[in-house]
Amino acid sequence: MTTFAIPATETGRGTTEPAATGLSHRLGLWFAHLYVIGMCATLAGAYTFQFGLWEYPCPMCLMQRMFFLLSAIGPVWIIVRSRTGTVTTREFATGWGWAVLAAILGSFVSLAQVLMHIAPDDPGYAGALFGLHLYTWAFVTFVAAVIAAGIMLFLTQFTEPGAVAATSKALARAARVTPAILIAFAATNLIACFFLQGLHWKMTGDPTGYQFFTDLGW
């Protein structure tokens, strides 16, 4: 009787598991890239308000930005692992689990800010986009992120990337670009926070300028 061997990859625990090389697995890895780019695009929108409209983020706004970045670290971990070999099921679940946890914590922060300004006569903090303030949009984005990451975990059997990056030049190139984009946004956010707070332990709850330059008398 003829038997057919199923390609297997080492999991690092002395066992093997089927290699993930199908279209759904490639799409699963592409979605990790899309998730990270989506988080960075959200920060880019916040930058538009900060640097284009001169609306300075408050401490809670900056915390939400931090959780956007933290949530993107999980998928970036999966992307980086795809560059060095096979992404195991454990690594895939860890990456998306981290994304879910960070997004849930971020949603708590944004929801708290929404509730702070829920009174009918409260104008809210800073400007609005399509009638909703940025912290409301942040809450919507965090909820969408939790759902998206949860779906990826639910469909692990079909979406874990395995070794697909080794068979796709486009994925291999993207695996170098996407983490660099996240690092760039993390660095620029850190720099913006520094200039907003200046050389102080605490930042004012309603900033009206960059404290660093204010302290210099500019």
mmCIF file of N, CA and C in Angstrom, residues 77-163:
data_model
loop_
_atom_site.group_PDB
_atom_site.id
_atom_site.type_symbol
_atom_site.label_atom_id
_atom_site.label_comp_id
_atom_site.label_asym_id
_atom_site.label_seq_id
_atom_site.Cartn_x
_atom_site.Cartn_y
_atom_site.Cartn_z
ATOM 1 N N TRP A 77 6.240 40.475 15.954
ATOM 2 C CA TRP A 77 7.009 39.312 16.419
ATOM 3 C C TRP A 77 6.805 38.135 15.458
ATOM 4 N N ILE A 78 5.571 37.922 15.020
ATOM 5 C CA ILE A 78 5.297 36.851 14.059
ATOM 6 C C ILE A 78 6.022 37.121 12.749
ATOM 7 N N ILE A 79 5.985 38.368 12.309
ATOM 8 C CA ILE A 79 6.642 38.744 11.047
ATOM 9 C C ILE A 79 8.152 38.522 11.133
ATOM 10 N N VAL A 80 8.752 38.966 12.219
ATOM 11 C CA VAL A 80 10.196 38.800 12.395
ATOM 12 C C VAL A 80 10.567 37.327 12.451
ATOM 13 N N ARG A 81 9.780 36.513 13.140
ATOM 14 C CA ARG A 81 10.066 35.085 13.210
ATOM 15 C C ARG A 81 9.960 34.439 11.833
ATOM 16 N N SER A 82 9.070 34.958 10.986
ATOM 17 C CA SER A 82 8.924 34.380 9.650
ATOM 18 C C SER A 82 10.181 34.586 8.815
ATOM 19 N N ARG A 83 11.001 35.579 9.181
ATOM 20 C CA ARG A 83 12.241 35.850 8.449
ATOM 21 C C ARG A 83 13.317 34.835 8.780
ATOM 22 N N THR A 84 13.233 34.248 9.951
ATOM 23 C CA THR A 84 14.321 33.369 10.412
ATOM 24 C C THR A 84 13.980 31.889 10.322
ATOM 25 N N GLY A 85 12.777 31.568 9.877
ATOM 26 C CA GLY A 85 12.416 30.164 9.769
ATOM 27 C C GLY A 85 10.921 29.962 9.895
ATOM 28 N N THR A 86 10.534 28.812 10.394
ATOM 29 C CA THR A 86 9.128 28.474 10.533
ATOM 30 C C THR A 86 8.535 29.099 11.787
ATOM 31 N N VAL A 87 7.373 29.717 11.639
ATOM 32 C CA VAL A 87 6.641 30.256 12.785
ATOM 33 C C VAL A 87 5.815 29.125 13.383
ATOM 34 N N THR A 88 6.107 28.752 14.620
ATOM 35 C CA THR A 88 5.373 27.665 15.250
ATOM 36 C C THR A 88 3.999 28.140 15.717
ATOM 37 N N THR A 89 3.151 27.174 16.014
ATOM 38 C CA THR A 89 1.814 27.504 16.515
ATOM 39 C C THR A 89 1.906 28.282 17.818
ATOM 40 N N ARG A 90 2.848 27.910 18.673
ATOM 41 C CA ARG A 90 3.021 28.616 19.948
ATOM 42 C C ARG A 90 3.397 30.071 19.712
ATOM 43 N N GLU A 91 4.308 30.337 18.785
ATOM 44 C CA GLU A 91 4.727 31.706 18.503
ATOM 45 C C GLU A 91 3.595 32.512 17.875
ATOM 46 N N PHE A 92 2.841 31.865 16.996
ATOM 47 C CA PHE A 92 1.704 32.524 16.359
ATOM 48 C C PHE A 92 0.663 32.930 17.403
ATOM 49 N N ALA A 93 0.334 31.990 18.300
ATOM 50 C CA ALA A 93 -0.661 32.274 19.341
ATOM 51 C C ALA A 93 -0.154 33.328 20.318
ATOM 52 N N THR A 94 1.129 33.291 20.634
ATOM 53 C CA THR A 94 1.698 34.283 21.543
ATOM 54 C C THR A 94 1.619 35.678 20.943
ATOM 55 N N GLY A 95 1.953 35.805 19.665
ATOM 56 C CA GLY A 95 1.921 37.103 19.005
ATOM 57 C C GLY A 95 0.529 37.709 18.980
ATOM 58 N N TRP A 96 -0.445 36.927 18.558
ATOM 59 C CA TRP A 96 -1.805 37.456 18.480
ATOM 60 C C TRP A 96 -2.431 37.588 19.860
ATOM 61 N N GLY A 97 -2.047 36.734 20.800
ATOM 62 C CA GLY A 97 -2.533 36.891 22.168
ATOM 63 C C GLY A 97 -2.055 38.196 22.782
ATOM 64 N N TRP A 98 -0.793 38.546 22.515
ATOM 65 C CA TRP A 98 -0.249 39.826 22.975
ATOM 66 C C TRP A 98 -1.031 40.986 22.358
ATOM 67 N N ALA A 99 -1.357 40.871 21.071
ATOM 68 C CA ALA A 99 -2.114 41.925 20.389
ATOM 69 C C ALA A 99 -3.480 42.113 21.045
ATOM 70 N N VAL A 100 -4.147 41.009 21.376
ATOM 71 C CA VAL A 100 -5.462 41.079 22.029
ATOM 72 C C VAL A 100 -5.351 41.755 23.391
ATOM 73 N N LEU A 101 -4.372 41.331 24.187
ATOM 74 C CA LEU A 101 -4.220 41.876 25.540
ATOM 75 C C LEU A 101 -3.963 43.379 25.507
ATOM 76 N N ALA A 102 -3.030 43.810 24.657
ATOM 77 C CA ALA A 102 -2.707 45.242 24.572
ATOM 78 C C ALA A 102 -3.901 46.046 24.076
ATOM 79 N N ALA A 103 -4.648 45.505 23.112
ATOM 80 C CA ALA A 103 -5.806 46.221 22.586
ATOM 81 C C ALA A 103 -6.910 46.333 23.635
ATOM 82 N N ILE A 104 -7.100 45.299 24.438
ATOM 83 C CA ILE A 104 -8.103 45.357 25.507
ATOM 84 C C ILE A 104 -7.726 46.427 26.527
ATOM 85 N N LEU A 105 -6.471 46.450 26.937
ATOM 86 C CA LEU A 105 -6.024 47.462 27.898
ATOM 87 C C LEU A 105 -6.163 48.870 27.305
ATOM 88 N N GLY A 106 -5.828 49.011 26.036
ATOM 89 C CA GLY A 106 -5.982 50.308 25.387
ATOM 90 C C GLY A 106 -7.434 50.740 25.312
ATOM 91 N N SER A 107 -8.338 49.779 25.102
ATOM 92 C CA SER A 107 -9.758 50.118 25.043
ATOM 93 C C SER A 107 -10.257 50.625 26.387
ATOM 94 N N PHE A 108 -9.702 50.104 27.483
ATOM 95 C CA PHE A 108 -10.089 50.594 28.816
ATOM 96 C C PHE A 108 -9.710 52.069 28.971
ATOM 97 N N VAL A 109 -8.510 52.423 28.490
ATOM 98 C CA VAL A 109 -8.047 53.810 28.603
ATOM 99 C C VAL A 109 -8.922 54.736 27.761
ATOM 100 N N SER A 110 -9.182 54.347 26.523
ATOM 101 C CA SER A 110 -9.989 55.198 25.651
ATOM 102 C C SER A 110 -11.433 55.296 26.154
ATOM 103 N N LEU A 111 -11.969 54.193 26.664
ATOM 104 C CA LEU A 111 -13.330 54.231 27.201
ATOM 105 C C LEU A 111 -13.407 55.132 28.429
ATOM 106 N N ALA A 112 -12.376 55.089 29.264
ATOM 107 C CA ALA A 112 -12.336 55.966 30.435
ATOM 108 C C ALA A 112 -12.368 57.430 30.005
ATOM 109 N N GLN A 113 -11.653 57.753 28.930
ATOM 110 C CA GLN A 113 -11.646 59.134 28.457
ATOM 111 C C GLN A 113 -13.000 59.510 27.849
ATOM 112 N N VAL A 114 -13.638 58.571 27.179
ATOM 113 C CA VAL A 114 -14.979 58.825 26.650
ATOM 114 C C VAL A 114 -15.939 59.146 27.794
ATOM 115 N N LEU A 115 -15.872 58.356 28.858
ATOM 116 C CA LEU A 115 -16.775 58.558 29.991
ATOM 117 C C LEU A 115 -16.491 59.870 30.722
ATOM 118 N N MET A 116 -15.251 60.331 30.669
ATOM 119 C CA MET A 116 -14.907 61.614 31.287
ATOM 120 C C MET A 116 -15.625 62.783 30.610
ATOM 121 N N HIS A 117 -15.961 62.604 29.325
ATOM 122 C CA HIS A 117 -16.566 63.701 28.564
ATOM 123 C C HIS A 117 -17.957 63.328 28.049
ATOM 124 N N ILE A 118 -18.643 62.474 28.790
ATOM 125 C CA ILE A 118 -19.925 61.972 28.301
ATOM 126 C C ILE A 118 -21.093 62.886 28.641
ATOM 127 N N ALA A 119 -20.879 63.844 29.545
ATOM 128 C CA ALA A 119 -21.952 64.766 29.932
ATOM 129 C C ALA A 119 -22.438 65.548 28.708
ATOM 130 N N PRO A 120 -23.733 65.823 28.596
ATOM 131 C CA PRO A 120 -24.290 66.490 27.403
ATOM 132 C C PRO A 120 -23.635 67.831 27.078
ATOM 133 N N ASP A 121 -23.280 68.607 28.102
ATOM 134 C CA ASP A 121 -22.716 69.940 27.856
ATOM 135 C C ASP A 121 -21.193 69.939 27.760
ATOM 136 N N ASP A 122 -20.582 68.772 27.874
ATOM 137 C CA ASP A 122 -19.117 68.684 27.799
ATOM 138 C C ASP A 122 -18.688 68.725 26.338
ATOM 139 N N PRO A 123 -17.861 69.695 25.952
ATOM 140 C CA PRO A 123 -17.443 69.786 24.544
ATOM 141 C C PRO A 123 -16.429 68.720 24.136
ATOM 142 N N GLY A 124 -15.882 67.992 25.126
ATOM 143 C CA GLY A 124 -14.871 66.998 24.802
ATOM 144 C C GLY A 124 -13.496 67.611 24.694
ATOM 145 N N TYR A 125 -12.508 66.751 24.512
ATOM 146 C CA TYR A 125 -11.134 67.248 24.426
ATOM 147 C C TYR A 125 -10.688 67.287 22.974
ATOM 148 N N ALA A 126 -10.148 68.439 22.576
ATOM 149 C CA ALA A 126 -9.592 68.634 21.227
ATOM 150 C C ALA A 126 -10.685 68.501 20.161
ATOM 151 N N GLY A 127 -10.238 68.361 18.932
ATOM 152 C CA GLY A 127 -11.162 68.357 17.807
ATOM 153 C C GLY A 127 -11.818 67.009 17.584
ATOM 154 N N ALA A 128 -12.626 66.951 16.535
ATOM 155 C CA ALA A 128 -13.363 65.729 16.231
ATOM 156 C C ALA A 128 -13.221 65.382 14.757
ATOM 157 N N LEU A 129 -13.454 64.124 14.452
ATOM 158 C CA LEU A 129 -13.419 63.617 13.080
ATOM 159 C C LEU A 129 -14.757 62.933 12.800
ATOM 160 N N PHE A 130 -15.509 63.472 11.831
ATOM 161 C CA PHE A 130 -16.848 62.962 11.528
ATOM 162 C C PHE A 130 -17.741 62.942 12.775
ATOM 163 N N GLY A 131 -17.588 63.955 13.601
ATOM 164 C CA GLY A 131 -18.444 64.102 14.764
ATOM 165 C C GLY A 131 -17.992 63.356 16.003
ATOM 166 N N LEU A 132 -16.917 62.590 15.903
ATOM 167 C CA LEU A 132 -16.419 61.822 17.046
ATOM 168 C C LEU A 132 -14.996 62.261 17.381
ATOM 169 N N HIS A 133 -14.718 62.396 18.674
ATOM 170 C CA HIS A 133 -13.378 62.769 19.102
ATOM 171 C C HIS A 133 -12.419 61.594 18.900
ATOM 172 N N LEU A 134 -11.133 61.914 18.883
ATOM 173 C CA LEU A 134 -10.134 60.895 18.581
ATOM 174 C C LEU A 134 -10.147 59.757 19.587
ATOM 175 N N TYR A 135 -10.427 60.052 20.874
ATOM 176 C CA TYR A 135 -10.436 58.969 21.855
ATOM 177 C C TYR A 135 -11.619 58.020 21.632
ATOM 178 N N THR A 136 -12.704 58.540 21.054
ATOM 179 C CA THR A 136 -13.816 57.654 20.689
ATOM 180 C C THR A 136 -13.421 56.754 19.524
ATOM 181 N N TRP A 137 -12.761 57.359 18.529
ATOM 182 C CA TRP A 137 -12.262 56.552 17.416
ATOM 183 C C TRP A 137 -11.238 55.530 17.901
ATOM 184 N N ALA A 138 -10.444 55.917 18.900
ATOM 185 C CA ALA A 138 -9.468 54.981 19.455
ATOM 186 C C ALA A 138 -10.168 53.771 20.053
ATOM 187 N N PHE A 139 -11.259 54.019 20.790
ATOM 188 C CA PHE A 139 -12.016 52.908 21.378
ATOM 189 C C PHE A 139 -12.552 51.983 20.291
ATOM 190 N N VAL A 140 -13.110 52.568 19.227
ATOM 191 C CA VAL A 140 -13.621 51.762 18.113
ATOM 192 C C VAL A 140 -12.497 50.943 17.486
ATOM 193 N N THR A 141 -11.342 51.571 17.314
ATOM 194 C CA THR A 141 -10.198 50.873 16.712
ATOM 195 C C THR A 141 -9.713 49.735 17.588
ATOM 196 N N PHE A 142 -9.637 49.958 18.890
ATOM 197 C CA PHE A 142 -9.207 48.900 19.804
ATOM 198 C C PHE A 142 -10.166 47.711 19.774
ATOM 199 N N VAL A 143 -11.471 47.991 19.769
ATOM 200 C CA VAL A 143 -12.454 46.911 19.711
ATOM 201 C C VAL A 143 -12.305 46.123 18.411
ATOM 202 N N ALA A 144 -12.128 46.841 17.297
ATOM 203 C CA ALA A 144 -11.932 46.171 16.012
ATOM 204 C C ALA A 144 -10.654 45.334 16.028
ATOM 205 N N ALA A 145 -9.620 45.843 16.692
ATOM 206 C CA ALA A 145 -8.358 45.110 16.774
ATOM 207 C C ALA A 145 -8.523 43.821 17.571
ATOM 208 N N VAL A 146 -9.264 43.887 18.670
ATOM 209 C CA VAL A 146 -9.504 42.686 19.481
ATOM 210 C C VAL A 146 -10.251 41.638 18.657
ATOM 211 N N ILE A 147 -11.265 42.081 17.924
ATOM 212 C CA ILE A 147 -12.032 41.151 17.098
ATOM 213 C C ILE A 147 -11.152 40.537 16.014
ATOM 214 N N ALA A 148 -10.354 41.366 15.346
ATOM 215 C CA ALA A 148 -9.498 40.877 14.265
ATOM 216 C C ALA A 148 -8.474 39.871 14.779
ATOM 217 N N ALA A 149 -7.814 40.216 15.878
ATOM 218 C CA ALA A 149 -6.816 39.298 16.445
ATOM 219 C C ALA A 149 -7.468 38.033 16.951
ATOM 220 N N GLY A 150 -8.665 38.159 17.525
ATOM 221 C CA GLY A 150 -9.381 36.976 17.998
ATOM 222 C C GLY A 150 -9.730 36.032 16.872
ATOM 223 N N ILE A 151 -10.133 36.591 15.728
ATOM 224 C CA ILE A 151 -10.442 35.759 14.567
ATOM 225 C C ILE A 151 -9.198 35.021 14.087
ATOM 226 N N MET A 152 -8.055 35.712 14.087
ATOM 227 C CA MET A 152 -6.812 35.058 13.675
ATOM 228 C C MET A 152 -6.483 33.886 14.595
ATOM 229 N N LEU A 153 -6.713 34.059 15.891
ATOM 230 C CA LEU A 153 -6.465 32.974 16.833
ATOM 231 C C LEU A 153 -7.448 31.832 16.617
ATOM 232 N N PHE A 154 -8.710 32.169 16.379
ATOM 233 C CA PHE A 154 -9.740 31.154 16.168
ATOM 234 C C PHE A 154 -9.438 30.320 14.927
ATOM 235 N N LEU A 155 -8.849 30.974 13.915
ATOM 236 C CA LEU A 155 -8.552 30.292 12.650
ATOM 237 C C LEU A 155 -7.080 29.903 12.547
ATOM 238 N N THR A 156 -6.435 29.675 13.684
ATOM 239 C CA THR A 156 -5.002 29.367 13.699
ATOM 240 C C THR A 156 -4.623 28.279 12.711
ATOM 241 N N GLN A 157 -5.414 27.223 12.641
ATOM 242 C CA GLN A 157 -5.092 26.103 11.762
ATOM 243 C C GLN A 157 -4.934 26.541 10.309
ATOM 244 N N PHE A 158 -5.663 27.586 9.923
ATOM 245 C CA PHE A 158 -5.652 28.029 8.530
ATOM 246 C C PHE A 158 -4.794 29.271 8.300
ATOM 247 N N THR A 159 -4.471 30.010 9.369
ATOM 248 C CA THR A 159 -3.802 31.301 9.188
ATOM 249 C C THR A 159 -2.376 31.356 9.717
ATOM 250 N N GLU A 160 -1.955 30.358 10.512
ATOM 251 C CA GLU A 160 -0.572 30.410 10.990
ATOM 252 C C GLU A 160 0.362 30.314 9.791
ATOM 253 N N PRO A 161 1.378 31.172 9.712
ATOM 254 C CA PRO A 161 2.173 31.278 8.482
ATOM 255 C C PRO A 161 3.151 30.143 8.240
ATOM 256 N N GLY A 162 3.538 29.421 9.282
ATOM 257 C CA GLY A 162 4.504 28.355 9.068
ATOM 258 C C GLY A 162 5.769 28.873 8.427
ATOM 259 N N ALA A 163 6.121 28.317 7.252
ATOM 260 C CA ALA A 163 7.344 28.724 6.555
ATOM 261 C C ALA A 163 7.037 29.410 5.230
#
